[in-house]
mmCIF file of C-alpha atoms in Angstrom:
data_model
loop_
_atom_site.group_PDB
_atom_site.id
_atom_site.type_symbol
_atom_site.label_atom_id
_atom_site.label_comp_id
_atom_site.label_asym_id
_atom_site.label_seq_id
_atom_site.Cartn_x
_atom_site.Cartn_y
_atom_site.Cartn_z
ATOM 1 C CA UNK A 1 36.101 96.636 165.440
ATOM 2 C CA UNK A 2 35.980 96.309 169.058
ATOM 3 C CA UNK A 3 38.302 95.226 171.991
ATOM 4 C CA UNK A 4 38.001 93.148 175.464
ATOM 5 C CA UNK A 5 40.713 92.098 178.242
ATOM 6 C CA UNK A 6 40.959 89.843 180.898
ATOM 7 C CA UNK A 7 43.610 89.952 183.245
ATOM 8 C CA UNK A 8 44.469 87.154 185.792
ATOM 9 C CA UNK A 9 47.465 87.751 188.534
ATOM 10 C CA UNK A 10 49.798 85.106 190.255
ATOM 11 C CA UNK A 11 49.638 83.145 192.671
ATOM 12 C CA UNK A 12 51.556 82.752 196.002
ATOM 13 C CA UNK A 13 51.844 81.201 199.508
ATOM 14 C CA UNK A 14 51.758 83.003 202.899
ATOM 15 C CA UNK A 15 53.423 81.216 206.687
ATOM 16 C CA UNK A 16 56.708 81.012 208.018
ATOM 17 C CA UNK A 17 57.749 81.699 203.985
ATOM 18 C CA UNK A 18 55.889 82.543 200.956
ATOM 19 C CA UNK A 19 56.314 81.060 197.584
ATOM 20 C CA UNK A 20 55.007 82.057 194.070
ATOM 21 C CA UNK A 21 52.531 79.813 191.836
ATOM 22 C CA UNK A 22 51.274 79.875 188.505
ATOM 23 C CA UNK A 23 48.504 81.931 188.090
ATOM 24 C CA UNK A 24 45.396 79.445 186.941
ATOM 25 C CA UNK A 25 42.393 82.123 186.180
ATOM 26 C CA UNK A 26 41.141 84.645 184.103
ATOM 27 C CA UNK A 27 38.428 87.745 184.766
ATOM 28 C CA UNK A 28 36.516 89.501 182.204
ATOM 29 C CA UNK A 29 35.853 93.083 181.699
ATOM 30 C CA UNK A 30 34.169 94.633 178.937
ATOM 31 C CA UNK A 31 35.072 97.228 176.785
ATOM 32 C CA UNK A 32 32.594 99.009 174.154
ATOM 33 C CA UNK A 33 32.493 97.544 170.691
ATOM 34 C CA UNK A 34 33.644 100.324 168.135
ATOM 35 C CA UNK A 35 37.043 101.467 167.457
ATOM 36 C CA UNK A 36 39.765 99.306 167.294
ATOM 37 C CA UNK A 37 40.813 98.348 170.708
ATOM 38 C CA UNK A 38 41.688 96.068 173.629
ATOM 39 C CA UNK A 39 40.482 94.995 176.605
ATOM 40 C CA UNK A 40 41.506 93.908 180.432
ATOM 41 C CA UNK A 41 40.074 92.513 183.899
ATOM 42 C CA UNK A 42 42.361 92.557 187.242
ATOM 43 C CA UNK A 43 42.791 89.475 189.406
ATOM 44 C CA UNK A 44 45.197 89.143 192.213
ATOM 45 C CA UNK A 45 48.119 87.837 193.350
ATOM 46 C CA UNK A 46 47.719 84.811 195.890
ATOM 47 C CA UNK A 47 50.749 83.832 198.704
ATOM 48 C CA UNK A 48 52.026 80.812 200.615
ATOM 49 C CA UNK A 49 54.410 79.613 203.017
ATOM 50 C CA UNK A 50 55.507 77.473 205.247
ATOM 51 C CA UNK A 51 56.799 76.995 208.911
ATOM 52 C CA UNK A 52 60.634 75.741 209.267
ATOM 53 C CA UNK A 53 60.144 75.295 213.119
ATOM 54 C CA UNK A 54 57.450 73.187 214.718
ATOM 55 C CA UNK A 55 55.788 74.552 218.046
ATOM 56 C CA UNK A 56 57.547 72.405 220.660
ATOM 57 C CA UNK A 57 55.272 70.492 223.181
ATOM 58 C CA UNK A 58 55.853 72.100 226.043
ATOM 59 C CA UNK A 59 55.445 75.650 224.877
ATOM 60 C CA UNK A 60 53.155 77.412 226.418
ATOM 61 C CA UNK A 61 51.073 79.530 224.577
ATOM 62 C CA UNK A 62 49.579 82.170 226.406
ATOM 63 C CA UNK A 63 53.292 83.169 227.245
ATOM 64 C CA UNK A 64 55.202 85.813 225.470
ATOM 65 C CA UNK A 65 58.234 84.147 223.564
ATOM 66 C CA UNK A 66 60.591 87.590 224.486
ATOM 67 C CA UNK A 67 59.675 87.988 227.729
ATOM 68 C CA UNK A 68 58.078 91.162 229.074
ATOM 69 C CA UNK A 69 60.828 93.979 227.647
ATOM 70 C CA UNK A 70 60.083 95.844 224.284
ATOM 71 C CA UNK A 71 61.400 94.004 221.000
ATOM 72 C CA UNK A 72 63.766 95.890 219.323
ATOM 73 C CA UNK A 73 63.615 95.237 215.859
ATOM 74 C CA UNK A 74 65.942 96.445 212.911
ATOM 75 C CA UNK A 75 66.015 96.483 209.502
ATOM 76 C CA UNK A 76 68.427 95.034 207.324
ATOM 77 C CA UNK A 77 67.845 96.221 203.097
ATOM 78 C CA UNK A 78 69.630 94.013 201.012
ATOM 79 C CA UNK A 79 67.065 94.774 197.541
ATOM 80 C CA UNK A 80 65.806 97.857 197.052
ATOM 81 C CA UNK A 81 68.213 99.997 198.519
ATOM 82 C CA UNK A 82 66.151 103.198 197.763
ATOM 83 C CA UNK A 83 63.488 102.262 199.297
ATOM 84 C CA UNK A 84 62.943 103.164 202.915
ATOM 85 C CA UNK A 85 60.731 100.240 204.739
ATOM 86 C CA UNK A 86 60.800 101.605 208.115
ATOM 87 C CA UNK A 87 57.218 102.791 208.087
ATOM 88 C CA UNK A 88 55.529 99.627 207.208
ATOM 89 C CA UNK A 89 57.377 97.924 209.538
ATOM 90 C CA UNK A 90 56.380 100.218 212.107
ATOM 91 C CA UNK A 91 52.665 99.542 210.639
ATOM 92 C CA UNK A 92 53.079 95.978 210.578
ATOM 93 C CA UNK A 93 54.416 95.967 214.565
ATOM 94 C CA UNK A 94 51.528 98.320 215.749
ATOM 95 C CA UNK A 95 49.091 95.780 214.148
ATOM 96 C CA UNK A 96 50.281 93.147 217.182
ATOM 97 C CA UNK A 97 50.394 95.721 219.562
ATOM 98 C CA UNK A 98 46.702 96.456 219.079
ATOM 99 C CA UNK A 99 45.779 93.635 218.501
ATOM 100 C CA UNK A 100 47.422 91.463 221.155
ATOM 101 C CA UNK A 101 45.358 90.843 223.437
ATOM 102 C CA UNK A 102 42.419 89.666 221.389
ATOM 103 C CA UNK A 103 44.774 87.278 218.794
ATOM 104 C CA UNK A 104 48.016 86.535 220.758
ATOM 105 C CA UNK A 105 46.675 86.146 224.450
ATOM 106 C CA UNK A 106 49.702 87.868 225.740
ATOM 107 C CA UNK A 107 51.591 91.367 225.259
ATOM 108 C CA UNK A 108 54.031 92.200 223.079
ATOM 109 C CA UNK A 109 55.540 95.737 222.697
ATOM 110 C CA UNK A 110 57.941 96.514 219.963
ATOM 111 C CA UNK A 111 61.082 99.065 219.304
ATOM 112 C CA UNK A 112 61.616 99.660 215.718
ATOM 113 C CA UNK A 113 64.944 100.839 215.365
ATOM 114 C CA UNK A 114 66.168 100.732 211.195
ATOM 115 C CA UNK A 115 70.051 100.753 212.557
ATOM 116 C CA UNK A 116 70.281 99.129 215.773
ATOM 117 C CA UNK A 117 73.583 97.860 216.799
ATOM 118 C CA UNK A 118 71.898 94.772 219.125
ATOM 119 C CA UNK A 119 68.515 94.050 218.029
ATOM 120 C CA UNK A 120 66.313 91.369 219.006
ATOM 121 C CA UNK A 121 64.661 90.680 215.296
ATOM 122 C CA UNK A 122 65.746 91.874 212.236
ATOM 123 C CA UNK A 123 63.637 92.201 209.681
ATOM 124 C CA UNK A 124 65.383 91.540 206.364
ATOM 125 C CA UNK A 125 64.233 92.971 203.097
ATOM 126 C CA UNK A 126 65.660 90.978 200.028
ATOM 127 C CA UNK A 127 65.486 90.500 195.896
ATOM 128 C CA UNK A 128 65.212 86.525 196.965
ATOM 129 C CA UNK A 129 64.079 85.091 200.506
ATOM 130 C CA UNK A 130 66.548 82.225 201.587
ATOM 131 C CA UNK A 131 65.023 78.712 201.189
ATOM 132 C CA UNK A 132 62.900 78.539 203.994
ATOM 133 C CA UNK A 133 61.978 75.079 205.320
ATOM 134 C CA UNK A 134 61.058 72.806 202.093
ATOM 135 C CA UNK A 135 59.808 76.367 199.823
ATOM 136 C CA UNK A 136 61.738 77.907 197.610
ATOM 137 C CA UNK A 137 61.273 81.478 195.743
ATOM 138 C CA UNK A 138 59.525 82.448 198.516
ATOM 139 C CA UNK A 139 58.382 85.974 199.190
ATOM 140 C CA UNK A 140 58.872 85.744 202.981
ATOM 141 C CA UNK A 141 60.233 83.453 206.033
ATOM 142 C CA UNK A 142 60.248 83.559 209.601
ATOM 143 C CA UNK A 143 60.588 80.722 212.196
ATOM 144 C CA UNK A 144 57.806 79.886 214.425
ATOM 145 C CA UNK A 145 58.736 81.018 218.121
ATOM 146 C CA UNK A 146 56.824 79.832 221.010
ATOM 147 C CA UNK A 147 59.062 79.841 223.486
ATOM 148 C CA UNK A 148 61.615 82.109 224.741
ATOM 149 C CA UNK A 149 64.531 78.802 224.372
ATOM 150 C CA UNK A 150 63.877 78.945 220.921
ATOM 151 C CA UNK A 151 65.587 82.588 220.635
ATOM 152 C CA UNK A 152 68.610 83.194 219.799
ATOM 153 C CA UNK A 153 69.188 86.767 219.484
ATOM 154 C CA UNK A 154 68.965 88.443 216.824
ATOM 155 C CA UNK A 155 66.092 86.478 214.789
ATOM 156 C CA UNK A 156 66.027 87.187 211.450
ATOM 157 C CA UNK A 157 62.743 87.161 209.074
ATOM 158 C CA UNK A 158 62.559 87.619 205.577
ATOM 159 C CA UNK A 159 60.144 89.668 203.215
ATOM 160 C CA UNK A 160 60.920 89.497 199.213
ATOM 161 C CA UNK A 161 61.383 92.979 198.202
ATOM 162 C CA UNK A 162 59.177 94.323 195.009
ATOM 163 C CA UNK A 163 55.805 94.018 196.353
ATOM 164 C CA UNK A 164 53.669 97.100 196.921
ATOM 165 C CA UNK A 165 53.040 98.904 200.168
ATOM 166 C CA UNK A 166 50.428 96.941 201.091
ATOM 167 C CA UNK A 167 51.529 93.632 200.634
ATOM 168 C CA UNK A 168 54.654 94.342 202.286
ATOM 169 C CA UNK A 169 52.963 95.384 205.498
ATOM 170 C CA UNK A 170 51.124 92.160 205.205
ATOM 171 C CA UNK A 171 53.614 89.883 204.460
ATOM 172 C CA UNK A 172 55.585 91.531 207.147
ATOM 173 C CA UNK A 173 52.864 91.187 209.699
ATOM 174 C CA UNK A 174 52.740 87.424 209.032
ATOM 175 C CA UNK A 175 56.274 86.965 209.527
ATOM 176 C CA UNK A 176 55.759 88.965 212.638
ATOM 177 C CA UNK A 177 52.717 86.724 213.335
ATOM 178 C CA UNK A 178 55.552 83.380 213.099
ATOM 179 C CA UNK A 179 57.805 84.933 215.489
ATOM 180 C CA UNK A 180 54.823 85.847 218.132
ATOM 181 C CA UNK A 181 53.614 81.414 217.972
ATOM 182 C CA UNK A 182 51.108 82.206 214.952
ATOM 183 C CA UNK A 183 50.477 79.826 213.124
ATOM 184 C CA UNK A 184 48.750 79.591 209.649
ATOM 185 C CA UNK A 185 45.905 77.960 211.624
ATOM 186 C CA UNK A 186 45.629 80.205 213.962
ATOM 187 C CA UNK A 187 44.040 84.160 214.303
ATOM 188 C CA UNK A 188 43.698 86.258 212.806
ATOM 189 C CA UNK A 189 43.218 84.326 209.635
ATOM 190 C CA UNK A 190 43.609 87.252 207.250
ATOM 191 C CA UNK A 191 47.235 87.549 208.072
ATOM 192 C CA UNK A 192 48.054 84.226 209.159
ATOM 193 C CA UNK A 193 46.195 82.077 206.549
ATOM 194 C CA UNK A 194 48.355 79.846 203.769
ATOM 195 C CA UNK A 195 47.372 82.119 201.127
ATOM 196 C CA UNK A 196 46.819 85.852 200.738
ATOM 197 C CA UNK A 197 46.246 88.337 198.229
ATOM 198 C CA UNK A 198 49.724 89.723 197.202
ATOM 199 C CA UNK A 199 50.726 92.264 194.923
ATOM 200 C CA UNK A 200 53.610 93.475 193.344
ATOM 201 C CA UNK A 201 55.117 97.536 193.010
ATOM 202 C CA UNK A 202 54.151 99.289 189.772
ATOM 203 C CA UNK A 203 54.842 97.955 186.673
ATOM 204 C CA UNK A 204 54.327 99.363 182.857
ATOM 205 C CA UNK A 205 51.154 98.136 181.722
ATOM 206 C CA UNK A 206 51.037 95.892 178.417
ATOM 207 C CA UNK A 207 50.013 99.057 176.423
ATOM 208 C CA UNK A 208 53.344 100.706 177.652
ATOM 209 C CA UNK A 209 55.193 98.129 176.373
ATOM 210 C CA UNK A 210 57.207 98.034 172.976
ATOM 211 C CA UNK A 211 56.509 94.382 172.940
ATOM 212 C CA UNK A 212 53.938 92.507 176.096
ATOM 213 C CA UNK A 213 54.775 89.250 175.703
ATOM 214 C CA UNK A 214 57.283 87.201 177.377
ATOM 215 C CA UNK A 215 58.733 85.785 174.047
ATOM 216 C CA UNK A 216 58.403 86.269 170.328
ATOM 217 C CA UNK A 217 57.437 82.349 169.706
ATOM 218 C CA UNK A 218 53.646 81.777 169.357
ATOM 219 C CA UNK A 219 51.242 79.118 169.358
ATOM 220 C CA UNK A 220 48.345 79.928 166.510
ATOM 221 C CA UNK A 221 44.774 78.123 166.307
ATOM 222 C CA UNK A 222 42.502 78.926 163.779
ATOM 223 C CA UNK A 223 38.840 77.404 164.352
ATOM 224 C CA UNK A 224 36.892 77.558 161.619
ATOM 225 C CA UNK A 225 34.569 75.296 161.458
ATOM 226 C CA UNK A 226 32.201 78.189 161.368
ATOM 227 C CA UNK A 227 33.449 80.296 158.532
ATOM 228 C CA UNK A 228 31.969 80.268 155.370
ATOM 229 C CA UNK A 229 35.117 78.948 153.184
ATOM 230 C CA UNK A 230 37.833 76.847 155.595
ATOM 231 C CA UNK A 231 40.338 76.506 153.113
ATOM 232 C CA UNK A 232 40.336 80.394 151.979
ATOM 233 C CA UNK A 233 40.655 82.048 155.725
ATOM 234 C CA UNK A 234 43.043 79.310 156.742
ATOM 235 C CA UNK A 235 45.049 80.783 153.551
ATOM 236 C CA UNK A 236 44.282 84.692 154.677
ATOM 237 C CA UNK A 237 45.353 83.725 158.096
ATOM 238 C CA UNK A 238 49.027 81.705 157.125
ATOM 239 C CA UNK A 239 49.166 85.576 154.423
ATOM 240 C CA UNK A 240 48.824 87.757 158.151
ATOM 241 C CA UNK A 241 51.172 85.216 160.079
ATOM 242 C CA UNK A 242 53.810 85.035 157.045
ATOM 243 C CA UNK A 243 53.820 89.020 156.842
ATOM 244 C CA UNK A 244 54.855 89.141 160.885
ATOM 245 C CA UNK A 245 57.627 86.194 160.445
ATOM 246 C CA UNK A 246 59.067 88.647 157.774
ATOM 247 C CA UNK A 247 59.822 91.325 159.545
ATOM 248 C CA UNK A 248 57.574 94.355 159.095
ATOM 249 C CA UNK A 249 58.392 98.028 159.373
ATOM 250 C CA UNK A 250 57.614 98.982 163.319
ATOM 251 C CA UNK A 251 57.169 95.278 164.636
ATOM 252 C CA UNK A 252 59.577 93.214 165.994
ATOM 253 C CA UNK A 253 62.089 91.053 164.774
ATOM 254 C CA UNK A 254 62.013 87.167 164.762
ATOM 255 C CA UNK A 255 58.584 86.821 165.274
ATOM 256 C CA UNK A 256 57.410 82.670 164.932
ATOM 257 C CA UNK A 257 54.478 80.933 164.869
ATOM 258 C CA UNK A 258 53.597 77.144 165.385
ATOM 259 C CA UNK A 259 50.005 76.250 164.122
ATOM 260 C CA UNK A 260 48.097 73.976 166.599
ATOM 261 C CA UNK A 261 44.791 72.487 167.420
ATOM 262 C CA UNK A 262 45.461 72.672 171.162
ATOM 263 C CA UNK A 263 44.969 76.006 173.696
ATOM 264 C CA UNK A 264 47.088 78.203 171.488
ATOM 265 C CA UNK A 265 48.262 82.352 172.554
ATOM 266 C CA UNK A 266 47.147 83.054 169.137
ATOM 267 C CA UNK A 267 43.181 81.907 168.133
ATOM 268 C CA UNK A 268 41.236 82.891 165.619
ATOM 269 C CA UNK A 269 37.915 82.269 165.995
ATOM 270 C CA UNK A 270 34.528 83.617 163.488
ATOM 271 C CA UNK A 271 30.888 83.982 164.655
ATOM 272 C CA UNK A 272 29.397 86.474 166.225
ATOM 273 C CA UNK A 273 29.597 86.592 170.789
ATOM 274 C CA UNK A 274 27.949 88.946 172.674
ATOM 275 C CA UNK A 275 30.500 91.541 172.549
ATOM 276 C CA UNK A 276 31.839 90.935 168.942
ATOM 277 C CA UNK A 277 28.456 91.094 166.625
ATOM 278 C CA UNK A 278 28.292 91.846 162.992
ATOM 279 C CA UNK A 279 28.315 95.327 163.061
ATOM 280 C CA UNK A 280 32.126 95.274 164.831
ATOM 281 C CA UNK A 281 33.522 93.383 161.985
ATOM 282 C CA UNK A 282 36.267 91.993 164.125
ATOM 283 C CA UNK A 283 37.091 92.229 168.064
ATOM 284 C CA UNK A 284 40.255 91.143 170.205
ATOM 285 C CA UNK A 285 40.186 89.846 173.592
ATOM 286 C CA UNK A 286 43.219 89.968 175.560
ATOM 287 C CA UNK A 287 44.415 87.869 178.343
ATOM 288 C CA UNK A 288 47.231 88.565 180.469
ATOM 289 C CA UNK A 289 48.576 88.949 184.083
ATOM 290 C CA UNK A 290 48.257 91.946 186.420
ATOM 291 C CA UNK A 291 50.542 91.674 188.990
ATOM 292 C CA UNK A 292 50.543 95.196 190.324
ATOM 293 C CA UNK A 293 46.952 94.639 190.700
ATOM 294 C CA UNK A 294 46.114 97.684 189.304
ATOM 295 C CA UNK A 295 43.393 96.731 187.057
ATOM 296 C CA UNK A 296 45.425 97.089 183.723
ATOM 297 C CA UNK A 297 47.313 93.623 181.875
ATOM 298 C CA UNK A 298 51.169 93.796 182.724
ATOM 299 C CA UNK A 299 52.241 91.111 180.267
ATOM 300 C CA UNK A 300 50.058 89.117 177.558
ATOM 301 C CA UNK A 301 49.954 85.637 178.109
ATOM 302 C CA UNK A 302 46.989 84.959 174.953
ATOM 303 C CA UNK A 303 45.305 86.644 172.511
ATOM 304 C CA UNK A 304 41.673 85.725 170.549
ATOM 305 C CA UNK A 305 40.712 87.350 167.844
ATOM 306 C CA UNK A 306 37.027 87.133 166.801
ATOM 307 C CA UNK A 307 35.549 87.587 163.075
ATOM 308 C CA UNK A 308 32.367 87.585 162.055
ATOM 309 C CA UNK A 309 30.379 87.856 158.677
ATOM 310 C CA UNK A 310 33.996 88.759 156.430
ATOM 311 C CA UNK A 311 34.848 88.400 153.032
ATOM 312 C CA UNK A 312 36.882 85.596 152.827
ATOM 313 C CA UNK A 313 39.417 88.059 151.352
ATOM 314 C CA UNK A 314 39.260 90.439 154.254
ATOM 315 C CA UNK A 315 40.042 87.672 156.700
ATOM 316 C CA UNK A 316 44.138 88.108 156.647
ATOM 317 C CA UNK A 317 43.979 91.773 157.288
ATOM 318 C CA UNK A 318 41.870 91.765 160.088
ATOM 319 C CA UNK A 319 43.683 89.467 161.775
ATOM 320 C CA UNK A 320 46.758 91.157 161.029
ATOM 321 C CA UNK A 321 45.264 94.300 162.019
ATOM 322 C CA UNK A 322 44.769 92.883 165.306
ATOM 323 C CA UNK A 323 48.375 91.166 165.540
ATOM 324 C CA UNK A 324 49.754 94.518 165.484
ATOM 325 C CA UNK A 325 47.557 95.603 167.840
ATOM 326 C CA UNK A 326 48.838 92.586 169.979
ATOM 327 C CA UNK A 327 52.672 92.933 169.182
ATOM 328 C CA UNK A 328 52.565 96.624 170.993
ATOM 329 C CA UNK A 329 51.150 99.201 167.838
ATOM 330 C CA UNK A 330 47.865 99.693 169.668
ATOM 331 C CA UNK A 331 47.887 103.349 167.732
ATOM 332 C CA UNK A 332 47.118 102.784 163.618
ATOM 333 C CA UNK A 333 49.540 104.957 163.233
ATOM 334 C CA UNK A 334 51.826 102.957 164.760
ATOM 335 C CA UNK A 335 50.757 99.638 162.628
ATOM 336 C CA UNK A 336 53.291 98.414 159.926
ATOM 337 C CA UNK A 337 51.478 100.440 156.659
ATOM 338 C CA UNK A 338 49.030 98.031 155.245
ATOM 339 C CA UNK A 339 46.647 98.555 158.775
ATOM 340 C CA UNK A 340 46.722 102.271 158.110
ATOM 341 C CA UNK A 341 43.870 104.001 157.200
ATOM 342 C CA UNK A 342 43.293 101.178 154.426
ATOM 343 C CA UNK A 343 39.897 101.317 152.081
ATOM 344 C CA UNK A 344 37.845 98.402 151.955
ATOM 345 C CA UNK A 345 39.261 97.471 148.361
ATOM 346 C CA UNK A 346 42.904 97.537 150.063
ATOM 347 C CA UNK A 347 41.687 95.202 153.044
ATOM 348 C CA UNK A 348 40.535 92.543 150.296
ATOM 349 C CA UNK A 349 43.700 92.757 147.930
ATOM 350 C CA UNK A 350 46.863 90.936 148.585
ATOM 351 C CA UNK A 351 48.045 93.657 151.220
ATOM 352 C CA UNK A 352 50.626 91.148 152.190
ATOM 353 C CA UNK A 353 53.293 91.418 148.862
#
């Protein structure tokens, strides 16, 4: 038996605020056929926002909106109160310090001070940006400041707390960008552009999970228009699904399944593909999202389980066998009894009773 993932991340918005989407795509990668397994590909997160203030008509814009003094900026944590941002501010600041001259066409110099009792900006870390402009759940928001009537001190922007290091700094450098007359048309387009690769701070993969999947109600589509008896492995299949909605030892509780003939998170497919041949007996794919972007599924989204050449009486415990594998027991030891260490006589009897 062999295993497969693909992982796909979300999507969000980057400008004067950020705001999630669904993600929409899926990446391979390949894992050896063999052992029982899974499998997972990375994709990332993508970011967009928009501007709440238009650049007025008479701004000029090789002029510095804050004049020719320093810009004292503090920070205001209203999320993750253990976490200190100051130092990717201070990153995200030096990047339009060095960069000035060649994006912004002025200037700009910068004081980051965390607790400053009069700042000019304040950079506001938070579990959920204010509505900024016409997006909402956006992951950061700033106005866009061209000239120096537009400011009323302090200025506050807003970056969504829970993304990693990395993301912050850029999502905090875009804000920045807003606040300096950026905007998403304008240089340099990998911090200023609508969208942007975001990701989020660590999270347990699916395999560290006592159950990766948002909910315990599941869509199920059997195609078998390529097995050798319909009828029988639609039968072995309902045997596997019943088992789960009962409750096994290990698994857990109030598992459901709705059978369908549309994109289902459950399919069970038979034939051989190039990664699932006869000699694996069975294979999983798994699909799922990777926020974190580390390369690893954080949540399942939909599973396909592949059989090829089976007894039609071996059908129901290979694709329970793989449900387990699915609902969290990656380990056989772990598997509710019947996927433990069974013969080939106990895979074709009714394992299910």
């Amino acid at each position: 038996m062999a295993t497969r993932t693909l992982v796909l991340a979300a999507l969000l918005v980057l400008a004067g605020c950020t705001t999630p989407l669904d993600p929409t795509a899926t990446t391979p990668t390949e894992v050896p056929a063999g052992a029982p397994g899974t499998a997972t590909s990375d994709s990332p997160t993508r970011s967009a926002t928009a501007t709440p203030t238009e650049r007025p008509a008479t701004a000029t814009p090789s002029a510095n909106p804050w004049g020719s003094d320093p810009v004292v900026v503090a920070i205001r944590n209203e999320g993750s109160r253990d976490r200190d941002f100051a130092a990717l501010v201070r990153e995200a600041t030096a990047f339009w310090e060095e960069n000035d001259g060649q994006h912004l066409g002025f200037e700009v110099r910068y004081e980051v001070r965390p607790d400053a009792t009069n700042p000019d900006l304040v950079l506001a870390f938070a579990d959920r940006v204010p509505d900024c402009g016409d997006v909402t759940d956006a992951v950061g928001c700033a106005p866009l400041l061209t000239d120096s009537r537009q400011i009323d001190r302090p200025v506050t922007a807003w970056v969504k707390t829970g993304l990693s290091d990395q993301s912050t700094v850029l999502v905090a450098k875009h804000e920045l960008g807003h606040t300096l007359g950026q905007t998403h048309d304008d240089p340099p387009s990998a911090v200023m552009r609508a969208e942007s690769v975001l990701y989020t701070e660590p999270q347990p993969n699916a395999t560290e999970r006592a159950f990766p999947w948002d909910d315990a109600d599941f869509t199920v589509r059997v195609d078998d228009e390529s097995a050798s008896d319909p009828a029988g492995v639609r039968s072995q299949v309902d045997h596997a699904l019943t088992y789960y909605e009962d409750d096994p030892p290990g698994m857990p509780s109030n598992l459901s399944f709705t059978r369908t003939d549309a994109d289902a998170e459950i399919r069970v497919r038979f034939g051989p593909t190039d990664d699932c041949r006869a000699s694996s007996g069975s294979c999983i794919a798994t699909y799922g999202t990777d926020p974190d972007g580390d390369g690893a599924i954080e949540t399942y989204t939909r599973v396909e389980i592949t059989l090829v050449e089976l007894d039609t009486e071996a059908v129901g415990w290979h694709v329970g066998y793989w449900l387990a594998h699915a609902f969290g027991a990656e380990p056989d030891g772990e598997k509710p009894p019947p996927f433990r260490d069974a013969s080939a006589r106990e895979r074709r009897s009714a394992w299910w009773e």
